[in-house]
Amino acid sequence: MKSIQVFDPALCCSTGVCGVDVDQTLVRFAADVEWAKKCGAKIERFNLAQQPLAFAGNATVKAFLERSGPEGLPLVLVDGEVALAGRYP
């Protein structure tokens, strides 16, 4: 099975769906991730505000941030390769 890693921009919490002005895209994506995990998908999410070492410790993500900055997030890797950047699937 493929491994999916999602590198989120700095969010207020692990899901990014808290606060007064909730982004509906994040609500749908968080629900989709939970559904996929229940079906056996291997998905990890990393929040720039809470897990900066995960960003710094991954050469692909670090190079992406050097080129695009945090404004280019989210970044989705599939088996370590960039699959999508700048938006959620």
GROMACS .gro file of N, CA and C in nm:
model
  267
    1MET      N    1   0.084  -0.118   0.000
    1MET     CA    2   0.000   0.000   0.000
    1MET      C    3   0.088   0.124   0.000
    2LYS      N    4   0.045   0.224  -0.069
    2LYS     CA    5   0.119   0.350  -0.077
    2LYS      C    6   0.110   0.427   0.054
    3SER      N    7   0.214   0.503   0.080
    3SER     CA    8   0.220   0.587   0.199
    3SER      C    9   0.194   0.732   0.156
    4ILE      N   10   0.103   0.798   0.225
    4ILE     CA   11   0.068   0.937   0.194
    4ILE      C   12   0.104   1.024   0.314
    5GLN      N   13   0.175   1.132   0.286
    5GLN     CA   14   0.209   1.228   0.388
    5GLN      C   15   0.158   1.365   0.343
    6VAL      N   16   0.090   1.433   0.435
    6VAL     CA   17   0.036   1.565   0.406
    6VAL      C   18   0.105   1.664   0.499
    7PHE      N   19   0.171   1.763   0.441
    7PHE     CA   20   0.239   1.866   0.516
    7PHE      C   21   0.154   1.992   0.509
    8ASP      N   22   0.082   2.018   0.618
    8ASP     CA   23  -0.011   2.130   0.626
    8ASP      C   24   0.061   2.259   0.661
    9PRO      N   25   0.003   2.373   0.622
    9PRO     CA   26   0.056   2.500   0.670
    9PRO      C   27   0.033   2.510   0.821
   10ALA      N   28   0.082   2.616   0.881
   10ALA     CA   29   0.060   2.636   1.025
   10ALA      C   30  -0.089   2.649   1.052
   11LEU      N   31  -0.141   2.555   1.128
   11LEU     CA   32  -0.283   2.553   1.164
   11LEU      C   33  -0.296   2.564   1.315
   12CYS      N   34  -0.412   2.608   1.362
   12CYS     CA   35  -0.433   2.628   1.505
   12CYS      C   36  -0.439   2.497   1.583
   13CYS      N   37  -0.476   2.389   1.517
   13CYS     CA   38  -0.484   2.259   1.583
   13CYS      C   39  -0.449   2.151   1.481
   14SER      N   40  -0.447   2.029   1.525
   14SER     CA   41  -0.403   1.921   1.436
   14SER      C   42  -0.491   1.902   1.313
   15THR      N   43  -0.619   1.937   1.325
   15THR     CA   44  -0.708   1.920   1.209
   15THR      C   45  -0.724   2.049   1.130
   16GLY      N   46  -0.704   2.162   1.196
   16GLY     CA   47  -0.723   2.290   1.129
   16GLY      C   48  -0.869   2.328   1.116
   17VAL      N   49  -0.956   2.258   1.186
   17VAL     CA   50  -1.099   2.286   1.172
   17VAL      C   51  -1.158   2.350   1.298
   18CYS      N   52  -1.075   2.417   1.375
   18CYS     CA   53  -1.127   2.486   1.493
   18CYS      C   54  -1.127   2.637   1.467
   19GLY      N   55  -1.182   2.710   1.559
   19GLY     CA   56  -1.185   2.855   1.545
   19GLY      C   57  -1.320   2.903   1.496
   20VAL      N   58  -1.329   3.033   1.477
   20VAL     CA   59  -1.455   3.097   1.439
   20VAL      C   60  -1.485   3.080   1.291
   21ASP      N   61  -1.384   3.100   1.207
   21ASP     CA   62  -1.401   3.096   1.062
   21ASP      C   63  -1.342   2.966   1.007
   22VAL      N   64  -1.418   2.859   1.013
   22VAL     CA   65  -1.371   2.726   0.974
   22VAL      C   66  -1.370   2.713   0.822
   23ASP      N   67  -1.258   2.668   0.768
   23ASP     CA   68  -1.243   2.645   0.624
   23ASP      C   69  -1.311   2.511   0.590
   24GLN      N   70  -1.416   2.516   0.511
   24GLN     CA   71  -1.491   2.395   0.477
   24GLN      C   72  -1.407   2.294   0.399
   25THR      N   73  -1.307   2.342   0.326
   25THR     CA   74  -1.216   2.250   0.255
   25THR      C   75  -1.143   2.162   0.356
   26LEU      N   76  -1.098   2.222   0.467
   26LEU     CA   77  -1.030   2.145   0.571
   26LEU      C   78  -1.124   2.048   0.641
   27VAL      N   79  -1.247   2.089   0.659
   27VAL     CA   80  -1.347   2.000   0.722
   27VAL      C   81  -1.365   1.875   0.635
   28ARG      N   82  -1.384   1.896   0.505
   28ARG     CA   83  -1.402   1.783   0.413
   28ARG      C   84  -1.276   1.697   0.407
   29PHE      N   85  -1.160   1.762   0.400
   29PHE     CA   86  -1.036   1.686   0.390
   29PHE      C   87  -1.011   1.604   0.516
   30ALA      N   88  -1.033   1.662   0.632
   30ALA     CA   89  -1.015   1.588   0.758
   30ALA      C   90  -1.108   1.466   0.763
   31ALA      N   91  -1.231   1.482   0.718
   31ALA     CA   92  -1.326   1.370   0.714
   31ALA      C   93  -1.281   1.264   0.614
   32ASP      N   94  -1.232   1.308   0.499
   32ASP     CA   95  -1.183   1.213   0.398
   32ASP      C   96  -1.063   1.134   0.449
   33VAL      N   97  -0.972   1.202   0.519
   33VAL     CA   98  -0.855   1.134   0.574
   33VAL      C   99  -0.897   1.029   0.676
   34GLU      N  100  -0.989   1.064   0.764
   34GLU     CA  101  -1.035   0.968   0.864
   34GLU      C  102  -1.102   0.848   0.798
   35TRP      N  103  -1.184   0.872   0.697
   35TRP     CA  104  -1.249   0.762   0.624
   35TRP      C  105  -1.143   0.672   0.559
   36ALA      N  106  -1.045   0.732   0.493
   36ALA     CA  107  -0.941   0.655   0.425
   36ALA      C  108  -0.861   0.572   0.524
   37LYS      N  109  -0.830   0.629   0.640
   37LYS     CA  110  -0.757   0.555   0.743
   37LYS      C  111  -0.837   0.434   0.791
   38LYS      N  112  -0.967   0.452   0.809
   38LYS     CA  113  -1.054   0.342   0.852
   38LYS      C  114  -1.058   0.231   0.748
   39CYS      N  115  -1.035   0.269   0.622
   39CYS     CA  116  -1.033   0.171   0.513
   39CYS      C  117  -0.894   0.110   0.493
   40GLY      N  118  -0.798   0.149   0.578
   40GLY     CA  119  -0.666   0.089   0.573
   40GLY      C  120  -0.557   0.173   0.509
   41ALA      N  121  -0.588   0.294   0.467
   41ALA     CA  122  -0.487   0.379   0.404
   41ALA      C  123  -0.385   0.425   0.509
   42LYS      N  124  -0.261   0.437   0.465
   42LYS     CA  125  -0.154   0.486   0.552
   42LYS      C  126  -0.134   0.634   0.521
   43ILE      N  127  -0.191   0.720   0.606
   43ILE     CA  128  -0.185   0.864   0.586
   43ILE      C  129  -0.134   0.930   0.714
   44GLU      N  130  -0.037   1.018   0.697
   44GLU     CA  131   0.014   1.096   0.807
   44GLU      C  132  -0.001   1.244   0.772
   45ARG      N  133  -0.038   1.324   0.872
   45ARG     CA  134  -0.047   1.469   0.852
   45ARG      C  135   0.049   1.537   0.948
   46PHE      N  136   0.113   1.641   0.900
   46PHE     CA  137   0.208   1.717   0.979
   46PHE      C  138   0.169   1.865   0.972
   47ASN      N  139   0.164   1.931   1.087
   47ASN     CA  140   0.126   2.070   1.098
   47ASN      C  141   0.252   2.152   1.121
   48LEU      N  142   0.277   2.250   1.035
   48LEU     CA  143   0.398   2.331   1.044
   48LEU      C  144   0.412   2.398   1.180
   49ALA      N  145   0.302   2.442   1.238
   49ALA     CA  146   0.308   2.511   1.368
   49ALA      C  147   0.341   2.416   1.482
   50GLN      N  148   0.299   2.291   1.471
   50GLN     CA  149   0.314   2.197   1.582
   50GLN      C  150   0.424   2.094   1.561
   51GLN      N  151   0.464   2.070   1.437
   51GLN     CA  152   0.564   1.967   1.407
   51GLN      C  153   0.670   2.017   1.308
   52PRO      N  154   0.735   2.128   1.338
   52PRO     CA  155   0.832   2.184   1.242
   52PRO      C  156   0.948   2.091   1.211
   53LEU      N  157   0.984   2.004   1.303
   53LEU     CA  158   1.096   1.912   1.278
   53LEU      C  159   1.064   1.810   1.169
   54ALA      N  160   0.936   1.776   1.153
   54ALA     CA  161   0.897   1.685   1.045
   54ALA      C  162   0.923   1.751   0.909
   55PHE      N  163   0.906   1.881   0.901
   55PHE     CA  164   0.931   1.956   0.778
   55PHE      C  165   1.081   1.968   0.753
   56ALA      N  166   1.155   2.000   0.858
   56ALA     CA  167   1.300   2.019   0.846
   56ALA      C  168   1.372   1.887   0.821
   57GLY      N  169   1.316   1.778   0.871
   57GLY     CA  170   1.382   1.648   0.860
   57GLY      C  171   1.354   1.573   0.730
   58ASN      N  172   1.269   1.627   0.645
   58ASN     CA  173   1.238   1.562   0.518
   58ASN      C  174   1.298   1.647   0.406
   59ALA      N  175   1.396   1.592   0.334
   59ALA     CA  176   1.469   1.667   0.232
   59ALA      C  177   1.377   1.722   0.123
   60THR      N  178   1.278   1.645   0.083
   60THR     CA  179   1.185   1.690  -0.022
   60THR      C  180   1.104   1.809   0.025
   61VAL      N  181   1.054   1.801   0.147
   61VAL     CA  182   0.972   1.908   0.202
   61VAL      C  183   1.056   2.032   0.228
   62LYS      N  184   1.175   2.011   0.282
   62LYS     CA  185   1.265   2.123   0.309
   62LYS      C  186   1.298   2.198   0.180
   63ALA      N  187   1.331   2.126   0.073
   63ALA     CA  188   1.361   2.189  -0.056
   63ALA      C  189   1.239   2.262  -0.110
   64PHE      N  190   1.121   2.204  -0.094
   64PHE     CA  191   0.997   2.269  -0.139
   64PHE      C  192   0.977   2.402  -0.066
   65LEU      N  193   0.996   2.401   0.067
   65LEU     CA  194   0.978   2.523   0.145
   65LEU      C  195   1.081   2.629   0.109
   66GLU      N  196   1.202   2.587   0.076
   66GLU     CA  197   1.304   2.683   0.035
   66GLU      C  198   1.266   2.750  -0.097
   67ARG      N  199   1.202   2.675  -0.186
   67ARG     CA  200   1.159   2.730  -0.315
   67ARG      C  201   1.029   2.810  -0.305
   68SER      N  202   0.931   2.753  -0.237
   68SER     CA  203   0.795   2.809  -0.239
   68SER      C  204   0.754   2.882  -0.112
   69GLY      N  205   0.824   2.857  -0.004
   69GLY     CA  206   0.786   2.915   0.124
   69GLY      C  207   0.661   2.848   0.179
   70PRO      N  208   0.623   2.882   0.301
   70PRO     CA  209   0.505   2.820   0.361
   70PRO      C  210   0.375   2.853   0.288
   71GLU      N  211   0.378   2.957   0.205
   71GLU     CA  212   0.259   2.992   0.127
   71GLU      C  213   0.224   2.884   0.025
   72GLY      N  214   0.322   2.799  -0.011
   72GLY     CA  215   0.300   2.693  -0.108
   72GLY      C  216   0.234   2.569  -0.050
   73LEU      N  217   0.221   2.565   0.083
   73LEU     CA  218   0.158   2.450   0.148
   73LEU      C  219   0.008   2.454   0.129
   74PRO      N  220  -0.060   2.342   0.135
   74PRO     CA  221  -0.015   2.209   0.175
   74PRO      C  222   0.064   2.138   0.065
   75LEU      N  223   0.143   2.042   0.109
   75LEU     CA  224   0.223   1.958   0.020
   75LEU      C  225   0.185   1.814   0.048
   76VAL      N  226   0.151   1.740  -0.056
   76VAL     CA  227   0.113   1.600  -0.041
   76VAL      C  228   0.220   1.514  -0.109
   77LEU      N  229   0.277   1.421  -0.031
   77LEU     CA  230   0.374   1.326  -0.085
   77LEU      C  231   0.312   1.188  -0.089
   78VAL      N  232   0.336   1.116  -0.196
   78VAL     CA  233   0.295   0.976  -0.208
   78VAL      C  234   0.423   0.896  -0.227
   79ASP      N  235   0.448   0.807  -0.134
   79ASP     CA  236   0.572   0.730  -0.133
   79ASP      C  237   0.695   0.820  -0.147
   80GLY      N  238   0.690   0.936  -0.079
   80GLY     CA  239   0.803   1.028  -0.075
   80GLY      C  240   0.817   1.122  -0.192
   81GLU      N  241   0.730   1.110  -0.292
   81GLU     CA  242   0.735   1.195  -0.410
   81GLU      C  243   0.621   1.297  -0.406
   82VAL      N  244   0.649   1.419  -0.454
   82VAL     CA  245   0.547   1.523  -0.456
   82VAL      C  246   0.433   1.481  -0.549
   83ALA      N  247   0.313   1.481  -0.494
   83ALA     CA  248   0.194   1.446  -0.572
   83ALA      C  249   0.104   1.567  -0.594
   84LEU      N  250   0.104   1.662  -0.498
   84LEU     CA  251   0.016   1.777  -0.507
   84LEU      C  252   0.071   1.886  -0.416
   85ALA      N  253   0.060   2.010  -0.460
   85ALA     CA  254   0.105   2.122  -0.378
   85ALA      C  255   0.010   2.240  -0.394
   86GLY      N  256  -0.005   2.313  -0.285
   86GLY     CA  257  -0.083   2.436  -0.290
   86GLY      C  258  -0.232   2.421  -0.268
   87ARG      N  259  -0.280   2.299  -0.260
   87ARG     CA  260  -0.423   2.277  -0.234
   87ARG      C  261  -0.442   2.135  -0.180
   88TYR      N  262  -0.558   2.112  -0.125
   88TYR     CA  263  -0.592   1.978  -0.076
   88TYR      C  264  -0.662   1.900  -0.186
   89PRO      N  265  -0.642   1.769  -0.187
   89PRO     CA  266  -0.710   1.688  -0.289
   89PRO      C  267  -0.860   1.684  -0.267
   0.00000   0.00000   0.00000
